[in-house]
Tab-separated table of C-alpha atoms and ligand atoms in Angstrom:
chain	number	residue	atom	x	y	z
A	1	MET	CA	24.723	23.330	-5.563
A	2	GLN	CA	26.145	20.941	-7.775
A	3	ARG	CA	28.651	18.415	-6.683
A	4	GLY	CA	29.258	15.715	-9.725
A	5	THR	CA	27.300	12.787	-10.058
A	6	ARG	CA	25.497	11.404	-6.719
A	7	THR	CA	23.932	8.040	-6.635
A	8	ALA	CA	22.032	6.131	-4.113
A	9	THR	CA	20.035	2.813	-4.142
A	10	TYR	CA	16.601	1.734	-1.681
A	11	GLU	CA	14.837	-0.801	-1.447
A	12	THR	CA	11.400	-1.782	0.040
A	13	SER	CA	8.220	-3.637	-0.408
A	14	PRO	CA	4.521	-2.896	-0.885
A	15	ASN	CA	2.089	-3.161	1.708
A	16	ILE	CA	-1.387	-4.430	2.087
A	17	ALA	CA	-3.766	-1.945	3.927
A	18	LEU	CA	-6.222	-3.326	6.683
A	19	VAL	CA	-7.493	0.178	7.200
A	20	LYS	CA	-8.049	1.751	3.514
A	21	TYR	CA	-6.578	5.278	2.807
A	22	TRP	CA	-9.485	6.166	0.486
A	23	GLY	CA	-9.886	10.123	-0.049
A	24	VAL	CA	-7.737	13.170	0.058
A	25	ARG	CA	-8.821	16.692	2.431
A	26	ASP	CA	-5.941	18.593	1.182
A	27	PRO	CA	-4.749	17.925	-2.580
A	28	ALA	CA	-1.948	20.007	-2.816
A	29	ARG	CA	-0.532	18.852	0.513
A	30	ALA	CA	-1.181	15.065	0.185
A	31	LEU	CA	-3.568	14.887	3.400
A	32	PRO	CA	-5.895	12.165	3.464
A	33	TYR	CA	-8.861	12.275	5.398
A	34	ASN	CA	-8.588	9.381	7.429
A	35	SER	CA	-5.938	7.557	9.093
A	36	SER	CA	-4.899	3.917	7.571
A	37	LEU	CA	-3.037	0.679	8.729
A	38	SER	CA	-1.398	-1.552	6.754
A	39	VAL	CA	1.115	-4.856	6.915
A	40	THR	CA	4.347	-4.508	4.949
A	41	LEU	CA	4.991	-7.585	3.139
A	42	GLU	CA	7.708	-9.999	2.825
A	43	ARG	CA	9.754	-11.135	-0.251
A	44	LEU	CA	8.357	-8.631	-2.980
A	45	ARG	CA	10.527	-5.910	-3.241
A	46	THR	CA	11.336	-3.252	-5.278
A	47	ARG	CA	14.625	-2.050	-5.714
A	48	THR	CA	15.345	1.560	-7.584
A	49	ARG	CA	18.660	3.530	-7.903
A	50	VAL	CA	18.947	7.454	-8.647
A	51	GLU	CA	22.001	8.829	-10.227
A	52	PHE	CA	21.890	12.591	-10.550
A	53	VAL	CA	23.804	13.269	-13.441
A	54	PRO	CA	25.457	16.774	-14.548
A	55	GLY	CA	24.249	17.728	-18.294
A	56	LEU	CA	21.306	15.122	-18.581
A	57	ASP	CA	18.834	16.846	-20.069
A	58	ARG	CA	15.875	15.369	-19.019
A	59	ASP	CA	14.963	12.757	-16.336
A	60	GLU	CA	15.267	9.032	-17.373
A	61	PHE	CA	13.294	5.755	-16.163
A	62	ARG	CA	13.734	2.598	-16.661
A	63	LEU	CA	11.308	0.050	-15.255
A	64	ASN	CA	11.605	-3.747	-15.128
A	65	GLY	CA	14.954	-3.317	-17.600
A	66	ARG	CA	12.728	-1.237	-20.323
A	67	PRO	CA	12.455	2.547	-20.910
A	68	ALA	CA	9.143	3.249	-18.485
A	69	ALA	CA	6.042	4.797	-20.373
A	70	PRO	CA	5.598	8.600	-20.330
A	71	ALA	CA	3.447	8.993	-17.816
A	72	ALA	CA	5.169	6.827	-15.365
A	73	THR	CA	8.219	8.823	-16.123
A	74	ALA	CA	6.036	12.017	-15.543
A	75	ALA	CA	5.218	10.867	-11.774
A	76	VAL	CA	8.719	9.984	-11.239
A	77	ALA	CA	9.826	13.408	-12.768
A	78	GLY	CA	7.008	14.999	-10.212
A	79	MET	CA	9.254	13.375	-6.965
A	80	LEU	CA	12.617	14.128	-8.346
A	81	ASP	CA	11.650	17.858	-8.529
A	82	ARG	CA	10.066	17.819	-5.317
A	83	VAL	CA	13.760	16.343	-3.977
A	84	ARG	CA	15.814	18.801	-6.180
A	85	ASP	CA	13.739	21.739	-4.859
A	86	ALA	CA	14.389	20.687	-1.429
A	87	ALA	CA	18.024	19.894	-1.723
A	88	ARG	CA	18.406	22.808	-4.296
A	89	VAL	CA	19.841	20.223	-6.776
A	90	THR	CA	19.486	21.054	-10.524
A	91	ASP	CA	20.844	18.059	-12.401
A	92	ARG	CA	18.531	15.683	-14.026
A	93	ALA	CA	18.578	12.043	-12.938
A	94	ARG	CA	18.412	8.269	-14.351
A	95	VAL	CA	16.528	6.258	-12.490
A	96	VAL	CA	16.477	2.394	-12.592
A	97	SER	CA	13.792	0.472	-10.622
A	98	ARG	CA	13.260	-3.192	-10.499
A	99	ASN	CA	10.078	-5.084	-8.761
A	100	ASN	CA	10.651	-8.652	-7.941
A	101	PHE	CA	7.198	-9.217	-8.658
A	102	GLN	CA	4.481	-8.385	-11.749
A	103	THR	CA	4.158	-4.820	-11.869
A	104	ALA	CA	0.858	-3.025	-11.342
A	105	SER	CA	-0.574	-6.323	-10.857
A	106	GLY	CA	-2.665	-4.846	-7.630
A	107	LEU	CA	0.057	-5.937	-5.567
A	108	ALA	CA	0.636	-2.062	-4.870
A	109	SER	CA	3.841	-1.691	-6.869
A	110	SER	CA	3.129	1.959	-6.622
A	111	ALA	CA	3.689	1.878	-3.048
A	112	SER	CA	6.965	0.245	-2.933
A	113	GLY	CA	7.960	1.798	-5.975
A	114	PHE	CA	7.115	5.626	-4.850
A	115	ALA	CA	8.733	4.560	-1.586
A	116	ALA	CA	11.749	3.242	-2.949
A	117	LEU	CA	12.114	6.235	-5.329
A	118	ALA	CA	11.645	8.974	-2.252
A	119	GLY	CA	14.531	6.821	-0.396
A	120	ALA	CA	16.748	6.317	-2.995
A	121	ALA	CA	16.350	10.156	-4.558
A	122	SER	CA	16.740	12.187	-1.356
A	123	ALA	CA	19.647	9.837	-0.275
A	124	ALA	CA	21.353	11.052	-3.742
A	125	ALA	CA	20.437	14.540	-3.462
A	126	GLY	CA	22.107	14.471	-0.186
A	127	LEU	CA	19.127	15.124	1.863
A	128	ARG	CA	19.243	13.390	5.603
A	129	LEU	CA	15.811	12.868	5.778
A	130	SER	CA	14.516	10.373	9.079
A	131	PRO	CA	12.006	7.804	8.231
A	132	GLN	CA	9.359	9.856	9.258
A	133	ARG	CA	10.406	12.688	7.060
A	134	LEU	CA	10.436	10.233	4.474
A	135	SER	CA	7.484	9.201	4.662
A	136	GLN	CA	6.046	12.320	4.446
A	137	LEU	CA	8.115	13.065	0.960
A	138	ALA	CA	6.671	9.350	-0.538
A	139	ARG	CA	3.026	10.191	-0.203
A	140	PHE	CA	3.265	12.764	-2.916
A	141	GLY	CA	4.267	9.861	-5.453
A	142	SER	CA	1.619	7.598	-3.958
A	143	GLY	CA	-0.380	7.998	-0.718
A	144	SER	CA	0.083	4.205	0.617
A	145	ALA	CA	3.941	4.588	-0.386
A	146	CYS	CA	4.289	6.505	2.904
A	147	ARG	CA	3.227	3.321	4.682
A	148	SER	CA	6.016	1.383	2.991
A	149	ILE	CA	8.911	3.355	4.528
A	150	PHE	CA	8.397	0.735	7.706
A	151	GLY	CA	8.216	-2.841	7.987
A	152	GLY	CA	5.698	-4.851	10.010
A	153	PHE	CA	2.528	-3.109	11.091
A	154	VAL	CA	2.258	0.776	10.082
A	155	GLU	CA	-0.066	3.301	10.660
A	156	TRP	CA	-0.345	6.498	8.586
A	157	ARG	CA	-1.580	9.045	10.856
A	158	ALA	CA	-3.953	11.801	8.737
A	159	GLY	CA	-3.446	14.242	11.411
A	160	ARG	CA	-5.551	17.589	11.946
A	161	ARG	CA	-3.207	20.125	11.038
A	162	ALA	CA	-3.672	22.359	7.942
A	163	ASP	CA	0.076	22.160	7.290
A	164	GLY	CA	0.403	18.534	7.307
A	165	ARG	CA	3.334	18.297	9.845
A	166	ASP	CA	1.381	15.698	11.881
A	167	CYS	CA	0.560	13.652	8.901
A	168	TYR	CA	3.038	11.084	8.681
A	169	ALA	CA	3.422	6.907	8.798
A	170	ARG	CA	5.018	5.229	11.859
A	171	PRO	CA	5.607	1.607	12.983
A	172	LEU	CA	3.450	0.372	14.927
A	173	TYR	CA	5.088	-3.305	15.643
A	174	PRO	CA	7.721	-4.845	13.672
A	175	PRO	CA	7.104	-7.712	11.389
A	176	ARG	CA	8.083	-10.457	14.002
A	177	HIS	CA	5.494	-9.438	16.219
A	178	TRP	CA	2.881	-12.044	15.176
A	179	PRO	CA	4.680	-14.847	13.345
A	180	ASP	CA	1.582	-17.084	13.224
A	181	LEU	CA	-0.432	-14.135	10.950
A	182	VAL	CA	-0.420	-14.921	7.470
A	183	ASP	CA	-1.386	-13.325	4.144
A	184	LEU	CA	-2.506	-15.922	1.814
A	185	VAL	CA	-2.632	-13.699	-1.509
A	186	ALA	CA	-5.005	-15.291	-4.033
A	187	LEU	CA	-3.669	-13.894	-7.546
A	188	VAL	CA	-6.743	-13.928	-10.002
A	189	ALA	CA	-6.403	-14.461	-13.479
A	190	ALA	CA	-7.300	-11.844	-15.880
A	191	ALA	CA	-7.356	-9.099	-13.289
A	192	PRO	CA	-7.870	-6.180	-15.209
A	193	GLU	CA	-5.432	-3.220	-15.340
A	194	LYS	CA	-6.433	-0.325	-13.300
A	195	SER	CA	-8.251	2.221	-15.769
A	196	VAL	CA	-8.288	5.061	-13.333
A	197	ARG	CA	-5.812	6.019	-10.964
A	198	SER	CA	-6.916	5.215	-7.422
A	199	ALA	CA	-5.880	9.110	-6.612
A	200	VAL	CA	-8.280	10.154	-9.254
A	201	ALA	CA	-10.829	7.198	-8.041
A	202	MET	CA	-10.964	7.953	-4.607
A	203	GLN	CA	-11.805	11.684	-5.110
A	204	ALA	CA	-14.966	10.740	-6.963
A	205	SER	CA	-15.840	8.839	-4.214
A	206	VAL	CA	-15.492	11.471	-1.815
A	207	GLU	CA	-17.711	13.736	-3.985
A	208	THR	CA	-20.364	11.272	-5.200
A	209	SER	CA	-20.830	8.306	-2.541
A	210	PRO	CA	-23.566	9.034	-0.417
A	211	GLU	CA	-21.699	6.377	1.876
A	212	TYR	CA	-18.478	8.183	2.032
A	213	ALA	CA	-19.569	10.080	4.948
A	214	ARG	CA	-20.539	7.143	7.164
A	215	ARG	CA	-17.483	5.379	6.303
A	216	LEU	CA	-15.244	8.551	7.424
A	217	ALA	CA	-17.168	8.794	10.587
A	218	GLU	CA	-16.601	4.189	11.136
A	219	VAL	CA	-13.021	4.536	10.386
A	220	PRO	CA	-11.443	5.824	13.641
A	221	GLY	CA	-13.251	3.585	15.843
A	222	ARG	CA	-12.457	0.355	13.509
A	223	LEU	CA	-9.087	1.330	13.312
A	224	ALA	CA	-8.634	1.324	16.830
A	225	GLY	CA	-10.353	-1.962	17.183
A	226	ILE	CA	-7.724	-3.146	14.490
A	227	HIS	CA	-4.790	-1.975	16.431
A	228	ARG	CA	-5.958	-3.522	19.468
A	229	ALA	CA	-6.335	-6.465	18.340
A	230	ILE	CA	-2.749	-6.796	16.695
A	231	ALA	CA	-1.365	-5.714	20.084
A	232	ARG	CA	-3.157	-8.508	21.487
A	233	ARG	CA	-2.436	-10.884	18.536
A	234	ASP	CA	-6.329	-11.551	18.829
A	235	SER	CA	-7.448	-12.845	15.328
A	236	ALA	CA	-10.941	-13.416	16.770
A	237	ALA	CA	-11.205	-9.797	17.082
A	238	LEU	CA	-9.186	-8.935	14.128
A	239	PHE	CA	-10.323	-11.076	11.458
A	240	PRO	CA	-14.239	-9.604	11.387
A	241	LEU	CA	-12.949	-5.994	11.547
A	242	ILE	CA	-10.525	-6.670	8.465
A	243	MET	CA	-13.685	-7.642	6.293
A	244	GLU	CA	-16.048	-5.208	7.847
A	245	GLU	CA	-13.314	-2.506	6.616
A	246	CYS	CA	-12.965	-4.177	3.350
A	247	ASP	CA	-16.913	-4.278	2.981
A	248	SER	CA	-16.923	-0.364	3.611
A	249	PHE	CA	-14.442	0.449	1.389
A	250	ARG	CA	-16.160	-1.673	-1.376
A	251	LEU	CA	-19.364	-0.056	-0.563
A	252	VAL	CA	-17.954	3.142	-1.264
A	253	CYS	CA	-16.441	2.212	-4.480
A	254	GLU	CA	-19.631	0.438	-5.744
A	255	THR	CA	-21.819	3.730	-4.849
A	256	THR	CA	-19.467	6.144	-6.593
A	257	ARG	CA	-20.893	7.530	-9.497
A	258	PRO	CA	-19.613	6.339	-12.212
A	259	SER	CA	-19.268	3.256	-10.071
A	260	LEU	CA	-15.865	1.419	-9.529
A	261	ASP	CA	-15.375	-1.942	-9.407
A	262	TYR	CA	-12.364	-4.167	-8.886
A	263	LEU	CA	-13.176	-7.111	-8.529
A	264	THR	CA	-13.858	-10.360	-10.774
A	265	ALA	CA	-16.164	-13.115	-10.407
A	266	THR	CA	-13.260	-14.930	-9.092
A	267	SER	CA	-12.493	-12.539	-6.815
A	268	ARG	CA	-16.026	-12.417	-5.283
A	269	GLU	CA	-16.233	-16.235	-5.394
A	270	ILE	CA	-13.447	-15.744	-2.812
A	271	LEU	CA	-15.021	-13.374	-0.358
A	272	THR	CA	-17.763	-15.799	-0.494
A	273	ALA	CA	-15.929	-19.052	0.226
A	274	VAL	CA	-13.978	-16.825	3.371
A	275	ARG	CA	-17.182	-16.117	4.400
A	276	ASP	CA	-18.423	-19.671	4.329
A	277	LEU	CA	-15.475	-21.249	6.006
A	278	ASN	CA	-16.015	-18.952	8.780
A	279	THR	CA	-19.659	-19.886	9.227
A	280	ASP	CA	-18.862	-23.590	8.945
A	281	THR	CA	-15.972	-23.374	11.567
A	282	GLY	CA	-17.972	-21.344	13.931
A	283	ARG	CA	-15.535	-18.855	14.458
A	284	PRO	CA	-13.480	-16.288	12.049
A	285	VAL	CA	-10.460	-18.530	11.225
A	286	ALA	CA	-9.865	-16.280	7.975
A	287	ALA	CA	-10.637	-12.637	6.580
A	288	TYR	CA	-10.154	-11.320	3.279
A	289	THR	CA	-9.132	-7.935	2.002
A	290	HIS	CA	-8.349	-6.186	-1.317
A	291	ASP	CA	-7.218	-2.908	-2.611
A	292	ALA	CA	-8.299	-1.243	-5.982
A	293	GLY	CA	-7.454	-5.041	-7.700
A	294	ALA	CA	-9.070	-8.133	-8.279
A	295	HIS	CA	-6.446	-9.893	-6.029
A	296	VAL	CA	-7.579	-11.109	-2.663
A	297	HIS	CA	-5.692	-11.462	0.482
A	298	VAL	CA	-6.870	-13.898	2.917
A	299	PHE	CA	-5.352	-13.024	6.408
A	300	THR	CA	-5.353	-16.566	8.599
A	301	LEU	CA	-3.042	-18.441	10.886
A	302	GLY	CA	-0.197	-20.825	10.001
A	303	ARG	CA	-2.552	-23.781	11.641
A	304	HIS	CA	-5.614	-22.654	9.421
A	305	VAL	CA	-3.733	-22.533	5.985
A	306	ARG	CA	-4.636	-25.618	4.646
A	307	ALA	CA	-8.265	-25.411	5.541
A	308	VAL	CA	-8.290	-22.026	3.481
A	309	ARG	CA	-5.997	-23.416	0.442
A	310	ALA	CA	-8.695	-26.494	0.630
A	311	ARG	CA	-11.734	-23.914	0.114
A	312	LEU	CA	-9.714	-21.820	-2.394
A	313	ARG	CA	-8.779	-24.522	-4.289
A	314	SER	CA	-12.377	-25.411	-6.162
A	315	ILE	CA	-12.332	-21.792	-7.215
A	316	ARG	CA	-11.552	-21.436	-10.754
A	317	GLY	CA	-9.671	-18.377	-11.677
A	318	ILE	CA	-7.199	-18.122	-9.142
A	319	GLU	CA	-3.725	-18.279	-11.103
A	320	ARG	CA	-1.703	-19.108	-7.821
A	321	THR	CA	-1.291	-18.022	-4.370
A	322	LEU	CA	1.596	-16.512	-2.423
A	323	LEU	CA	1.916	-17.148	1.378
A	324	LEU	CA	3.431	-14.025	2.964
A	325	HIS	CA	4.502	-13.028	6.691
A	326	ALA	CA	4.911	-9.497	7.392
A	327	GLY	CA	8.130	-8.338	6.119
A	328	THR	CA	10.851	-5.521	6.339
A	329	GLY	CA	10.331	-1.792	5.457
A	330	GLY	CA	12.795	0.302	3.590
A	331	ARG	CA	16.952	0.500	3.729
A	332	ARG	CA	19.435	2.073	1.834
A	333	ILE	CA	21.557	-0.700	-0.126
B	401	DP6	C1	-7.781	1.066	-1.804
B	401	DP6	O1	-1.741	5.134	-2.288
B	401	DP6	O2	-2.303	3.664	-4.276
B	401	DP6	O3	-4.862	0.917	-1.921
B	401	DP6	O4	-1.854	7.535	-5.720
B	401	DP6	O5	-3.255	6.194	-7.088
B	401	DP6	O6	-0.902	4.962	-6.331
B	401	DP6	P1	-2.163	6.170	-6.183
B	401	DP6	O7	-3.211	5.472	-4.435
B	401	DP6	P2	-2.683	4.593	-3.505
B	401	DP6	O8	-4.335	4.254	-3.243
B	401	DP6	C2	-4.023	3.531	-2.097
B	401	DP6	C3	-5.719	3.059	-2.075
B	401	DP6	C4	-5.764	1.736	-1.708
B	401	DP6	C5	-5.759	1.668	-0.202
B	401	DP6	C6	-4.798	1.548	0.770
B	401	DP6	O9	-3.764	1.512	0.416
B	401	DP6	O10	-4.696	2.533	2.011
């Protein structure tokens, strides 16, 4: 079916996982081993326009005003192929994407990037996907992208079925559910570029980390606890669990062969500063977490931001901090 030029634009934000996705049980269907849970972040936005153009001989991809690298263009073409198959479209596409934040900075631009691409491409091709179906499409670009379809607090259910029908993201609570909760993102200077895609690194963990099986057994209980703490807006319950989960993820990375180390000395100092702050205060007033990158997200409540900032101020190598709340998810422009 060909019907001339078709265009759509879709915008969304990255998310930070409080329960990490790390390991795929079925690569062909992009099914994870464990469910994960994240917060979609405000202000950071990726906007992507997809235009199917009759007669174009190959897919084109511009990112932040420049032609993208071949590997990125190939990944985009992979998502477009999926959409073309489903919509029975054959035209190649022009894709233009912009982030209002640093790309590949460890701020999960692949999550917002593939969520925006899935949203724009499916709409441009005339597929009318529900947000749940859209999340099922987005995960084929980047697993964590499925959560960026929704705003606020989001769960990606791993599901049990072999066909993946019960594997999708769903919103748990809207962005305004807990206005007092903030994410102080410490952007670390000289954060190394990821040398291996997370999708590849996590499979190395599945295959070689002696800690992986234990982590997998622990995650459902931790996820339930984190969900409950968010439901009750209970930071005293939530913050230790966020750090426990981050430590479990990091231990699996460190015990992977070859070892995966995403942190810099500065990142490690931030983790220590948060632990010390909680010890000195006598209760959990903040929690750190990080993804497969060196930047550290420090969750705290509005009234503790000054105390957290004061602790971070003495650490060398923090380029700047961003104070973010939970934000809205994807929308067609
Ligand atoms: C540590 O979904 O970003 O951020 O396919 O390589 O883009 P790629 O993988 P991706 O992996 C996310 C890993 C994580 C945890 C998480 O976001 O759940």
